Coordinates of C-alpha atoms in Angstrom, one line a residue:
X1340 CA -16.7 -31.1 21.6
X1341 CA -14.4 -31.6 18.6
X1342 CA -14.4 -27.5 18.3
X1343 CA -13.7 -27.0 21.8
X1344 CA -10.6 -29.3 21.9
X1345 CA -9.2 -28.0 18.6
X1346 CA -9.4 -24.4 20.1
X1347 CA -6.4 -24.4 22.4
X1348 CA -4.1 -25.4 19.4
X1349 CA -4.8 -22.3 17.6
X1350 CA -5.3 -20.3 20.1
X1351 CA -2.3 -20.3 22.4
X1352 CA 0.9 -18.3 23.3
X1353 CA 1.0 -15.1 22.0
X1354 CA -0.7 -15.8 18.4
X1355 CA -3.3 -17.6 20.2
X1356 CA -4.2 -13.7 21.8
X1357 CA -3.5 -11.9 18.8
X1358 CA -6.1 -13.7 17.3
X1359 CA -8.7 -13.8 19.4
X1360 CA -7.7 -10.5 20.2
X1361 CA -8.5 -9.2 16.5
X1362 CA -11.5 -11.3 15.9
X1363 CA -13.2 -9.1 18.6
X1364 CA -12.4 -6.1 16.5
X1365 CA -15.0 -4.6 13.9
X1366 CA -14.6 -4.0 10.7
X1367 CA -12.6 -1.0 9.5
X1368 CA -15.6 0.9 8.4
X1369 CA -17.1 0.7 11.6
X1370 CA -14.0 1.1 13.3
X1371 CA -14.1 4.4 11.7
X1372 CA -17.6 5.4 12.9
X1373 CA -16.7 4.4 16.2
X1374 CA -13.6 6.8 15.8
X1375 CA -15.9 9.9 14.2
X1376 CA -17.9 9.6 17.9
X1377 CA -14.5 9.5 19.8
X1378 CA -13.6 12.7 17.6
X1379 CA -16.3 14.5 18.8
X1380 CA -16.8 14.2 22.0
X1381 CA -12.6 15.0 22.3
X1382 CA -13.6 18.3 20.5
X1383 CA -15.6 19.2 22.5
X1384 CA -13.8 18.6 25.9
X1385 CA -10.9 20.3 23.9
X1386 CA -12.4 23.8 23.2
X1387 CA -14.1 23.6 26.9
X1388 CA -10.4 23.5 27.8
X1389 CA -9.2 25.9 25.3
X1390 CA -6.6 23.9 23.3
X1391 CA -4.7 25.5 21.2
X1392 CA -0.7 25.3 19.5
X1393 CA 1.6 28.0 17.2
X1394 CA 3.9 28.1 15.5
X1395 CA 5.7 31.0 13.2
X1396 CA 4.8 31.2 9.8
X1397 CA 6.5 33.0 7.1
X1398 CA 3.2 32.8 5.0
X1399 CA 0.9 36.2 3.9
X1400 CA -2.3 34.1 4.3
X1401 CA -3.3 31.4 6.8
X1402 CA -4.4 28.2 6.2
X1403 CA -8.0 26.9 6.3
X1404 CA -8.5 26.7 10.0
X1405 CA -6.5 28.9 11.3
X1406 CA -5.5 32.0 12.5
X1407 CA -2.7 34.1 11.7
X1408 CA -1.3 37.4 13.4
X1409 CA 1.8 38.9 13.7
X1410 CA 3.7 35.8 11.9
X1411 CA 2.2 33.3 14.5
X1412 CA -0.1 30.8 13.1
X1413 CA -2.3 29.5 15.9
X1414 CA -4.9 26.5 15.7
X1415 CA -7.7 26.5 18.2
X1416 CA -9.8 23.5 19.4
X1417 CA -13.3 23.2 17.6
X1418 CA -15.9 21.5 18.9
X1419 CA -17.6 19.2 16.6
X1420 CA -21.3 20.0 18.1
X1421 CA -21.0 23.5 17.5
X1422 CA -23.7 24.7 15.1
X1423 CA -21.2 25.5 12.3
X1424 CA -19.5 22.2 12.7
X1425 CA -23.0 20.3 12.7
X1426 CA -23.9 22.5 9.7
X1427 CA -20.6 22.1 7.4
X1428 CA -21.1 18.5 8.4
X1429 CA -24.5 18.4 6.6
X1430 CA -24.3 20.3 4.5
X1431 CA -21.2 19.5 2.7
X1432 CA -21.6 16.0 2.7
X1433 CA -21.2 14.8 -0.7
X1434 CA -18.5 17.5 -1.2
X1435 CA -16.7 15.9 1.6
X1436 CA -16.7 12.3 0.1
X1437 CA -16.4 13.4 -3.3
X1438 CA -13.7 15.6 -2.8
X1439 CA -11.8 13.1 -0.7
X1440 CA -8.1 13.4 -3.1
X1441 CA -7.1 9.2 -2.7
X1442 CA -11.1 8.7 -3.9
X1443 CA -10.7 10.1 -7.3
X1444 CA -7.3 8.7 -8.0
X1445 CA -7.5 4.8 -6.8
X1446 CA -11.1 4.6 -8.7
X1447 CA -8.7 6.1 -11.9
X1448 CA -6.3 3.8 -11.7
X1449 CA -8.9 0.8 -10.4
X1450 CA -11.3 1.0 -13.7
X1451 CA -8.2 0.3 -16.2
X1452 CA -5.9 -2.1 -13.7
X1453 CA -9.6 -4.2 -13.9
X1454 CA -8.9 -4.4 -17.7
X1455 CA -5.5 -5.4 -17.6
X1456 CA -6.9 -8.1 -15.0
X1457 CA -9.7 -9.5 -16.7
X1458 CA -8.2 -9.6 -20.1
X1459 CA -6.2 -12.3 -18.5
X1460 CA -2.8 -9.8 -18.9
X1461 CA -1.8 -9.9 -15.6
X1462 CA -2.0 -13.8 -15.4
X1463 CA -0.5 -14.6 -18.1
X1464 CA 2.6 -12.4 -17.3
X1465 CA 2.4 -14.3 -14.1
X1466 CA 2.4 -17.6 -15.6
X1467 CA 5.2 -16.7 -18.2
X1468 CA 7.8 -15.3 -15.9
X1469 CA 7.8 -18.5 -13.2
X1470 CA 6.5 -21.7 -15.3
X1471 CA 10.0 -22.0 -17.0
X1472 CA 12.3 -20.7 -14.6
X1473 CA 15.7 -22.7 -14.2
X1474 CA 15.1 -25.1 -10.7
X1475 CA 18.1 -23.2 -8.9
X1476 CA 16.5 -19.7 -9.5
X1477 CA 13.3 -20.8 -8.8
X1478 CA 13.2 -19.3 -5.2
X1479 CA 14.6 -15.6 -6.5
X1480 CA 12.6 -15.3 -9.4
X1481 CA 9.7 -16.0 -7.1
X1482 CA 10.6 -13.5 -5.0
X1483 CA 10.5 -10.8 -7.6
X1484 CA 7.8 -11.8 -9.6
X1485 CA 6.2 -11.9 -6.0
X1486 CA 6.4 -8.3 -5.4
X1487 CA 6.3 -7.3 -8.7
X1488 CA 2.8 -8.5 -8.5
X1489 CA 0.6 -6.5 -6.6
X1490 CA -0.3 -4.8 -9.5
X1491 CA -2.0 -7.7 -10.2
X1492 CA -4.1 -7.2 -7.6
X1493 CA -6.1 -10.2 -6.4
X1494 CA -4.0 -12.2 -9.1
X1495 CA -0.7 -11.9 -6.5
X1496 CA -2.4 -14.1 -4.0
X1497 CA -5.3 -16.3 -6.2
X1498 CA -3.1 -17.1 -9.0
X1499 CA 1.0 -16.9 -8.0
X1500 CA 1.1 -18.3 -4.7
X1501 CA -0.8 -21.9 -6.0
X1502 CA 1.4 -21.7 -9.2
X1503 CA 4.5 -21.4 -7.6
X1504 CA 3.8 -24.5 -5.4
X1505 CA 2.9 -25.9 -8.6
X1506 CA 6.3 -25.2 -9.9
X1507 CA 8.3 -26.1 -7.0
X1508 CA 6.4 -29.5 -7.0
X1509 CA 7.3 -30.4 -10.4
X1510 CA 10.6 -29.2 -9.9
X1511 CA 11.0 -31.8 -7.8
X1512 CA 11.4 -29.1 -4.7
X1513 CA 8.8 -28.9 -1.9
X1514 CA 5.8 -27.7 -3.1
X1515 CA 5.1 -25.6 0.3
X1516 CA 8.7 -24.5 0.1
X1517 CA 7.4 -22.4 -3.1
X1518 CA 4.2 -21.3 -1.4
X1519 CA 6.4 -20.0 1.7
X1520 CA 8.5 -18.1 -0.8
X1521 CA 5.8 -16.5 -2.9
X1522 CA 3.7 -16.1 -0.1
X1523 CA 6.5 -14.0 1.7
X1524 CA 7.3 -11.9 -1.3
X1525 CA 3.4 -11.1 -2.1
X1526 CA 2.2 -10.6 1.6
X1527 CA 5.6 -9.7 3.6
X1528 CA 7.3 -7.6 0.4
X1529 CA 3.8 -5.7 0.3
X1530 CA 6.3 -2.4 0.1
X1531 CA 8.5 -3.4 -2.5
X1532 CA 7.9 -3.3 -5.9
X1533 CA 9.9 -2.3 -9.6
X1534 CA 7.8 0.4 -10.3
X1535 CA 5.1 2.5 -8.3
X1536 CA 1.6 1.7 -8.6
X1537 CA -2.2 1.5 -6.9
X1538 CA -0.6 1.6 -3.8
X1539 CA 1.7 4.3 -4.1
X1540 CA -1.4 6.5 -5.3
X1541 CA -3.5 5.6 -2.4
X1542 CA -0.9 5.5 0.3
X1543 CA 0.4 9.3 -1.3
X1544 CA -3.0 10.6 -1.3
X1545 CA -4.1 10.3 2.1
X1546 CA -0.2 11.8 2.8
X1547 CA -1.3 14.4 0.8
X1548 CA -4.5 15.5 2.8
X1549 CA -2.1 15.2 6.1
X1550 CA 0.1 17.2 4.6
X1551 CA -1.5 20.3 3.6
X1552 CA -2.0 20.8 7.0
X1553 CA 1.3 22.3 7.3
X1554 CA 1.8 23.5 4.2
X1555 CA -1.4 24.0 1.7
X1556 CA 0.0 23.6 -1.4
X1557 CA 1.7 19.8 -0.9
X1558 CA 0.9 17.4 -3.9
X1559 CA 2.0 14.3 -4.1
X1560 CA 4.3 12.6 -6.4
X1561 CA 3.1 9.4 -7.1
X1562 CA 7.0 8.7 -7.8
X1563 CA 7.8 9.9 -4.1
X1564 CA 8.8 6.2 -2.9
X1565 CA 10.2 4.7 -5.9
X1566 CA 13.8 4.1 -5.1
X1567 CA 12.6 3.4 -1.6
X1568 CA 10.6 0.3 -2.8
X1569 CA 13.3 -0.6 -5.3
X1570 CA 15.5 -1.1 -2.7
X1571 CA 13.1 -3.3 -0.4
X1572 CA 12.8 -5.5 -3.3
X1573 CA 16.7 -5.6 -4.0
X1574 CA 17.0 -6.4 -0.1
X1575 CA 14.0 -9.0 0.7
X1576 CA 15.0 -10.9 -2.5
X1577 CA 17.8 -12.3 -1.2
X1578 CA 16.2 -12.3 2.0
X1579 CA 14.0 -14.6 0.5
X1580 CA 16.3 -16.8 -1.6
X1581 CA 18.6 -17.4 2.0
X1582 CA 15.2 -18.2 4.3
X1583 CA 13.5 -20.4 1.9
X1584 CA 16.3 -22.6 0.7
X1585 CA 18.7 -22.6 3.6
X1586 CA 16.0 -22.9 6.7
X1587 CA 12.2 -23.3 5.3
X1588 CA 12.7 -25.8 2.7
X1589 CA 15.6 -28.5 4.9
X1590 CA 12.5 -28.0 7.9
X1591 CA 10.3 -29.4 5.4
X1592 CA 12.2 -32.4 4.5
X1593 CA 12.6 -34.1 1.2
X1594 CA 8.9 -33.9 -0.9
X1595 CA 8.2 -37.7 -1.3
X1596 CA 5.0 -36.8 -3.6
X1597 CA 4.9 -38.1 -7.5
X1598 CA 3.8 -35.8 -10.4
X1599 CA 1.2 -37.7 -11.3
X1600 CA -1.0 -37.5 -14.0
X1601 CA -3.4 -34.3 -11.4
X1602 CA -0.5 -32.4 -11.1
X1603 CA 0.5 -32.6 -14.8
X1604 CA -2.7 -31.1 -15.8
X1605 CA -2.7 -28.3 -12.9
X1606 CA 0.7 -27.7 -14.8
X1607 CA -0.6 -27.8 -18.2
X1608 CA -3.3 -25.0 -16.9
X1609 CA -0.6 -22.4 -16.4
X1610 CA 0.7 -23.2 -19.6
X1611 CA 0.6 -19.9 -21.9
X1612 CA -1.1 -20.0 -25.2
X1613 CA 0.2 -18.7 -28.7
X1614 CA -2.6 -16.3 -28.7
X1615 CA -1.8 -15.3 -25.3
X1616 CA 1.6 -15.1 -26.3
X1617 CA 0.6 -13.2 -29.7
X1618 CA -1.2 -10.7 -26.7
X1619 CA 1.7 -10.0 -24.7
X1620 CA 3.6 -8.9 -27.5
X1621 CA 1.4 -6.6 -28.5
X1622 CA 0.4 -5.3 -25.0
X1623 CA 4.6 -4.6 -24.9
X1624 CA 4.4 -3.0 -28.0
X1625 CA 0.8 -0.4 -26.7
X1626 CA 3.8 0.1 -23.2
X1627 CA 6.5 1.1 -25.4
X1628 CA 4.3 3.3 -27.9
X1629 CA 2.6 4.9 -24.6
X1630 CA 6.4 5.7 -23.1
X1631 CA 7.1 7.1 -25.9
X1632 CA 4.4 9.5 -26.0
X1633 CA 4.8 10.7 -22.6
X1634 CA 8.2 11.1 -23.1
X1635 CA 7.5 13.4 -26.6
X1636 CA 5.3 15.1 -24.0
X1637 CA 8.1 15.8 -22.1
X1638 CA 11.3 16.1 -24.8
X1639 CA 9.4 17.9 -27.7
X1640 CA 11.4 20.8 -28.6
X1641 CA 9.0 24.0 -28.3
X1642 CA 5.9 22.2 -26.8
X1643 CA 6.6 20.5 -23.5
X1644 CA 3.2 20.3 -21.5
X1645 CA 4.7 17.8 -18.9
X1646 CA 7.8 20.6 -18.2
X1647 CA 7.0 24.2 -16.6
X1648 CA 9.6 25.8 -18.0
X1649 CA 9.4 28.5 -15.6
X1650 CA 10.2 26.7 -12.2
X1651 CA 13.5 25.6 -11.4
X1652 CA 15.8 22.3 -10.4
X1653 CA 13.1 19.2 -9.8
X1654 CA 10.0 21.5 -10.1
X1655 CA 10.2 21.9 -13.5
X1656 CA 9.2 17.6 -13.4
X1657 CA 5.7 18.3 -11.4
X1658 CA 3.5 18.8 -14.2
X1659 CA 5.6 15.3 -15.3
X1660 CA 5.1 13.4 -11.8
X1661 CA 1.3 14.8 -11.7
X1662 CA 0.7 13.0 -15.0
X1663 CA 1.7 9.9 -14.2
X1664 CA -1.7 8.9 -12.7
X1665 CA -3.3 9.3 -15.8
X1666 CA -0.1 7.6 -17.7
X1667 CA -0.7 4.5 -15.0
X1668 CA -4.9 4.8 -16.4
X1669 CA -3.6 4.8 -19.9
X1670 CA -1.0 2.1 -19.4
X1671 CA -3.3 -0.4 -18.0
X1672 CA -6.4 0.2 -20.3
X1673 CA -3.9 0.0 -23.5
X1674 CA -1.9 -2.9 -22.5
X1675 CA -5.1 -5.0 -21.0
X1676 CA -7.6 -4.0 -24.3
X1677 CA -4.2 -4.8 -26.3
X1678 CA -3.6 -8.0 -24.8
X1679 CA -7.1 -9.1 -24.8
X1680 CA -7.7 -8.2 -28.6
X1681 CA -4.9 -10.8 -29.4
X1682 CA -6.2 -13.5 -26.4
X1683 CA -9.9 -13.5 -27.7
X1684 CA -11.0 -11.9 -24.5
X1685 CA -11.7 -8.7 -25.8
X1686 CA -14.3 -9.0 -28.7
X1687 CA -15.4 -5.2 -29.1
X1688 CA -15.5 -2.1 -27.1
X1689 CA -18.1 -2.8 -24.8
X1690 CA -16.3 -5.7 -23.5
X1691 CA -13.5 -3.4 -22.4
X1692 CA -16.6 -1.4 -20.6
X1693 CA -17.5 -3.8 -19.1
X1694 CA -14.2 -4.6 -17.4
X1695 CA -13.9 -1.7 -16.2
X1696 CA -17.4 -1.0 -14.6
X1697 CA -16.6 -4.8 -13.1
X1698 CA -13.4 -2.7 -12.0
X1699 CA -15.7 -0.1 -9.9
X1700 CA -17.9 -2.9 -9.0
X1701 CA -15.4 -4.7 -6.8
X1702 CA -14.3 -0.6 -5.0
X1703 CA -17.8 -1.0 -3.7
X1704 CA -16.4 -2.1 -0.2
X1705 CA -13.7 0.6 -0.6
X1706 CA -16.3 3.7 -1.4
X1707 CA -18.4 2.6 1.8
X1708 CA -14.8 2.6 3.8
X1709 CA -13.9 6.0 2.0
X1710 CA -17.0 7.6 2.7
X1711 CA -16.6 7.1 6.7
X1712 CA -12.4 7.8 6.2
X1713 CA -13.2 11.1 4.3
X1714 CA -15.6 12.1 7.0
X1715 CA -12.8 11.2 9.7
X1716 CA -10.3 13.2 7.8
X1717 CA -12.4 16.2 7.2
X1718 CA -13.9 16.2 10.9
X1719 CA -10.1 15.7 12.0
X1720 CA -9.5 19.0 10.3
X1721 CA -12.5 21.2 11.6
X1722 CA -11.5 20.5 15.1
X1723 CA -8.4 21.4 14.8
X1724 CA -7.3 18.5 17.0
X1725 CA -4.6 16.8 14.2
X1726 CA -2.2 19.9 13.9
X1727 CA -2.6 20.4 18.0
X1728 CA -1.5 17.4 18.5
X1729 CA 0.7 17.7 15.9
X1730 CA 2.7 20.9 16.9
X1731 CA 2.7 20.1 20.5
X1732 CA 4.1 16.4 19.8
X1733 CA 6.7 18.0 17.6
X1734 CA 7.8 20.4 20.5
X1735 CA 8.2 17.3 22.7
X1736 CA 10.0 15.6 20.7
X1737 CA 12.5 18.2 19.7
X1738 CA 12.9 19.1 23.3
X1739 CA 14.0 15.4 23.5
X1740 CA 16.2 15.7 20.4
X1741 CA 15.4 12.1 19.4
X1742 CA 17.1 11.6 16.3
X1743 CA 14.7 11.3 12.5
X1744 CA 16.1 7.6 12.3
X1745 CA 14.8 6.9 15.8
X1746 CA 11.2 8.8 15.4
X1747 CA 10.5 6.9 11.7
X1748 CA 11.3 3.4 13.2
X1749 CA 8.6 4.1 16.2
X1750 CA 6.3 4.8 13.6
X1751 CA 7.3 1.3 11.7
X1752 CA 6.6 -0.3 15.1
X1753 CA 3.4 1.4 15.4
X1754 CA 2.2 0.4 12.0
X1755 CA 3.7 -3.1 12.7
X1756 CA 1.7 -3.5 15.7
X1757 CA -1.6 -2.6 14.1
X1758 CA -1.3 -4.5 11.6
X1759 CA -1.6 -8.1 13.5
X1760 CA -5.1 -6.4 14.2
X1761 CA -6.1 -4.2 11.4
X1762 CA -5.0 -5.7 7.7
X1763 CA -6.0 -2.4 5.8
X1764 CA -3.3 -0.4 4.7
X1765 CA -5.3 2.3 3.5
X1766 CA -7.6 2.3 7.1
X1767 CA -4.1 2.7 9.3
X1768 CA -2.9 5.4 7.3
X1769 CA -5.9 7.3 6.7
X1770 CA -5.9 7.1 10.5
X1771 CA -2.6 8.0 11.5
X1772 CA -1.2 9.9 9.0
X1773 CA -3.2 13.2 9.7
X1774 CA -0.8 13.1 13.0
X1775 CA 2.4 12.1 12.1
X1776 CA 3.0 13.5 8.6
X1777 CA 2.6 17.6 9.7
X1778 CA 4.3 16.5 13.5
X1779 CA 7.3 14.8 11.4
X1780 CA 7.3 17.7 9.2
X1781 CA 7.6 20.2 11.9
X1782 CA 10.3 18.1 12.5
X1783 CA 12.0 18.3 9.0
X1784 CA 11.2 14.9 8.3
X1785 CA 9.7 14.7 4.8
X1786 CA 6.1 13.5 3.9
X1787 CA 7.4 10.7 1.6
X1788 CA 9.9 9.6 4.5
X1789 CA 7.1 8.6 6.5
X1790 CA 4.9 7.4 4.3
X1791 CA 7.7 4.5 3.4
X1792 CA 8.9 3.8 6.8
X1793 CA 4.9 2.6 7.9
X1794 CA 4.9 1.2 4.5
X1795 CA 7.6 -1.1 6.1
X1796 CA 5.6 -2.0 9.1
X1797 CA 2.6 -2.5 7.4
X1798 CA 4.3 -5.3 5.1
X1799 CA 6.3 -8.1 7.2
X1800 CA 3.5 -8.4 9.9
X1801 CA 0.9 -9.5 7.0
X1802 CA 2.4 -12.8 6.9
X1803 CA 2.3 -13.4 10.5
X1804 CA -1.1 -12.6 11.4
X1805 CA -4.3 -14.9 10.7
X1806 CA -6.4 -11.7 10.7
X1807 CA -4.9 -11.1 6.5
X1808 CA -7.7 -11.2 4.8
X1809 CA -6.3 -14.0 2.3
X1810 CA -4.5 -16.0 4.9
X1811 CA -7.4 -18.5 5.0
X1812 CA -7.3 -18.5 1.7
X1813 CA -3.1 -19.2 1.6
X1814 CA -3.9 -22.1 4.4
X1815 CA -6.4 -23.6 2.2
X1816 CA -4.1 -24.1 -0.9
X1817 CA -1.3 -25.3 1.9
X1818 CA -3.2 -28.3 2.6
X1819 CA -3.4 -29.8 -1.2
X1820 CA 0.1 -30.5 -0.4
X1821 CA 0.0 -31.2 3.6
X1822 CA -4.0 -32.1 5.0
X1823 CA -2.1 -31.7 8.5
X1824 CA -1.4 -27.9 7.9
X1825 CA -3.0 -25.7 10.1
X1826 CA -3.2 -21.9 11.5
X1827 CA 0.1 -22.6 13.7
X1828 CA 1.6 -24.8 11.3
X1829 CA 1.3 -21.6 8.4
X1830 CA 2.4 -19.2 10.9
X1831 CA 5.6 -21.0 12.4
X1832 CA 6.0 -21.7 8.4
X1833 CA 6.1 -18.0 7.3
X1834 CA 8.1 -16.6 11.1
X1835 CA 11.5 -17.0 9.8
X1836 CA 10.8 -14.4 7.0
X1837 CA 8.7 -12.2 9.1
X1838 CA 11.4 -11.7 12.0
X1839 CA 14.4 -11.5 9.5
X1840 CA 12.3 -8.9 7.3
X1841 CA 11.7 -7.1 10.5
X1842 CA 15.2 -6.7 11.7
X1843 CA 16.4 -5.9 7.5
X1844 CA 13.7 -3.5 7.6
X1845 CA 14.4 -1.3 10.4
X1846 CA 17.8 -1.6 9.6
X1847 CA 17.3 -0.6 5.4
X1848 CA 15.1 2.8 7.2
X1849 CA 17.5 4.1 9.8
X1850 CA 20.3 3.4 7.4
X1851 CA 18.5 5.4 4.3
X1852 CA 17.8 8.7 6.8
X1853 CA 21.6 8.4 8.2
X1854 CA 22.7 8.5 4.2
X1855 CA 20.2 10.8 3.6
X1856 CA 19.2 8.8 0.5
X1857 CA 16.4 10.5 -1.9
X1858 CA 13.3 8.5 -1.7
X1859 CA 12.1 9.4 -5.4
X1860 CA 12.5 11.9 -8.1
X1861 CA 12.6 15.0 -6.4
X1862 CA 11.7 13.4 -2.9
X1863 CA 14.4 13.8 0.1
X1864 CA 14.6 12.2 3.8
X1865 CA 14.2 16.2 5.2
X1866 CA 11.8 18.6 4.6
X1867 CA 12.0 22.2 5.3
X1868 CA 8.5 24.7 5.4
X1869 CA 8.8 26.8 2.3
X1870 CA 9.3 30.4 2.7
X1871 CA 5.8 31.5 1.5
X1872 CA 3.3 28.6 1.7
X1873 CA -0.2 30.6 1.0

């Protein structure tokens, strides 16, 4: 009885159907199988019909399926049941998962980040950078730290989001006023960021696979959104700052609860310790010496292995950009084993082992999602059904002359949309982007264009959906401070900053195409198919 009257609180209006809506979904793995059958049987209805797409090509030698004669590139539907189909599928089955390009670079950049995480570096940088911030600058500072922290991983939601209420609450500010804020900069600022990280490398690397589809030799720069990021953390900050202290916090009232003796202790918890301080400085000081060697890498006079000295303008950085997946690697394993050494939580070597095979412990989920997403990818591929669509869509749309702006923002609606059902970033894109990167790129639209713009879809939406995987968890540390908080009270709490990122966000993409504003070091808006692309 008590379940069935509680149900038509949470469940009405329009959030009410988005999440019953979503709770009927699967999980993304078997999302994924579902869309491997789907695959197959549309193969094979699409080589019964003979489906097929050109387009001219300036290149001596095709790319892997397809066929090239007299400048004309041509894909051809494949049937996934045919009996080489069936047999590559076989056959090259642990070539096909192991050779899956985001695998090999999020399980690099996972083993060290889990160093730098459970040395306890990430926290305490956390705890440092908000516990004694000035009461008026609370709300910005959060709002930085707040997207500065998904390299912290699970640390962004399990440690900053309680701290911050913490610190509002003790600065005598509402305490859910400082949840609303950090939550919105963790969860809705899931784009922005100082500096590129995990994200970037996954989100690039299945961009990368898509890619190639139009032109083979793509790589990604794991730089290739940089400024773009930057600038949604210069523009959701005072997003932020306006929402939480000029709307959320006077809708909240005045907080009438006394720091009592509980709270002073929760406080006392985040407090950082000399040795923890001792480890920071020296995890700076492994940062700086690690800079510094890359950049001798790259400077030396007479030995520059991060330069090719042969290519010209922002190709001469590749061998630079390409690095930088191992510098991330390096940076996180130095600064964590660093940090830990001075904090007591690294004792010997096998300690730092041990952190990172904790590290590919917790990717467990992720290699039984990849192994089903590298399958979709590759299967995608054989059948030839991505660059039909891809190169027929193209021709529509530049029959309708639809301006870039206008094509990148339907695809931040799209990944806005999905994302009140499907929380993965990585499962959406791995999904979509094997259709819209080569169809935007026929269009001149850059692969690192639109990557960002359904980076911006996939963020706001995260805060306004109770299918997030940690928005139970966000609810949960809610009601410490209010035991009447609920799914609709969280939601209406976090809507202001959701709608306002929404409109800021469409706005921030259209108006970085129509200035044409690079997106990284040596990534434009436009794109143009290279002369020769073997």
């Amino acid at each position: 009885m008590n379940s069935a009257s509680a149900r038509p609180d949470r469940q009405r209006g329009f959030l009410g159907f988005v999440e019953r809506a979503g709770n009927l979904l699967p999980d993304p793995t078997i999302i994924f199988i579902y869309l491997i059958f789907i695959l197959m049987l549309v193969s094979a209805l699409g080589a019964a019909m003979g489906w097929s797409a050109s387009l001219p090509y300036p290149g001596e030698k095709a790319p892997e399926h397809a066929e090239l004669a007299n400048g004309v590139l041509t894909y051809r539907a494949s049937s996934l049941f045919s009996e080489a189909n069936i047999a590559r599928l076989f056959t090259e089955m642990p070539r096909t998962f192991a050779g899956f390009a985001p695998l090999g670079l999020v399980l690099t950049i996972m083993m060290s980040a889990a160093v730098a995480e459970r040395s306890g570096l990430f926290s305490a940088l956390i705890r440092l950078s908000l516990r004694n911030a000035h009461k008026a600058l609370l709300t910005p500072i959060a709002a930085v730290i707040g997207m500065v922290s998904h390299h912290a991983s699970d640390a962004a939601y399990v440690v900053f989001i309680p701290l911050a209420a913490i610190i509002f609450a003790v600065a005598g500010r509402h305490p859910l006023a400082g949840l609303a804020a950090a939550f919105a900069a963790v969860s809705g600022g899931y784009a922005g960021n100082l500096m590129p990280g995990q994200i970037d490398v996954l989100l690039l690397g299945f961009t990368q696979e898509a890619a190639r589809i139009v032109e083979p030799g793509w790589t990604m720069n794991p730089l290739g959104n940089w400024y773009f990021i930057l600038g949604i953390v210069v523009l959701f900050t005072p997003i932020i700052w306006c929402v939480t202290d000029r709307i959320v916090e006077p809708r909240l009232g005045a907080w009438n609860g006394v720091v009592d003796a509980d709270l002073r202790a929760d406080l006392d918890k985040t407090e950082v310790t000399p040795d923890e301080r001792q480890g920071l400085r020296r995890a700076g000081l492994a940062a700086l010496l690690l800079i510094a060697g890359f950049a001798a890498l790259a400077l030396w006079p007479g030995y520059t292995p991060f330069i090719n000295e042969e290519a010209e303008g922002t190709a001469r950085l590749q061998p630079l950009y390409a690095s930088l997946i191992a510098g991330f690697f390096l940076l996180f394993l130095l600064t964590g084993t660093a940090f830990g050494r001075a904090a007591g939580t690294v004792k010997s070597a096998a300690d730092v082992m041990d952190m990172m095979q904790h590290g590919v412990r917790t990717m467990a989920p992720y290699l039984v999602f990849v192994f089903f997403a590298a399958h979709f990818v590759a299967m995608f591929n054989w059948s030839r059904i991505g660059p039909i669509i891809a190169i027929n869509g193209a021709e529509t749309l530049a029959e309708l002359a639809l301006p870039a702006a206008l094509l990148l923002v339907s695809v931040l609606l799209l990944s806005s949309f999905l994302d009140l059902f499907i929380g993965s970033a990585s499962a959406k894109w791995s999904a979509l982007s094997p259709v819209v990167v080569p169809m935007f790129m026929l269009l001149g639209i850059s692969p690192e264009m639109t990557t960002a713009a359904y980076r911006m879809g996939d963020s706001y939406t995260n805060i306004m959906t109770p299918l997030m995987s940690y928005f139970p968890l966000i609810l949960a540390f809610s009601q410490r401070w209010d035991k009447s908080m609920g799914v609709g009270s969280l939601l209406a709490l976090m809507l202001p900053y959701a709608l306002i990122f929404m409109v800021a966000g469409i706005s921030m993409t259209v108006g970085w195409v129509m200035l044409d504003l690079p997106l990284g070091p040596g990534a434009q808006v436009h794109y143009t198919i290279p002369v020769e692309s073997n």
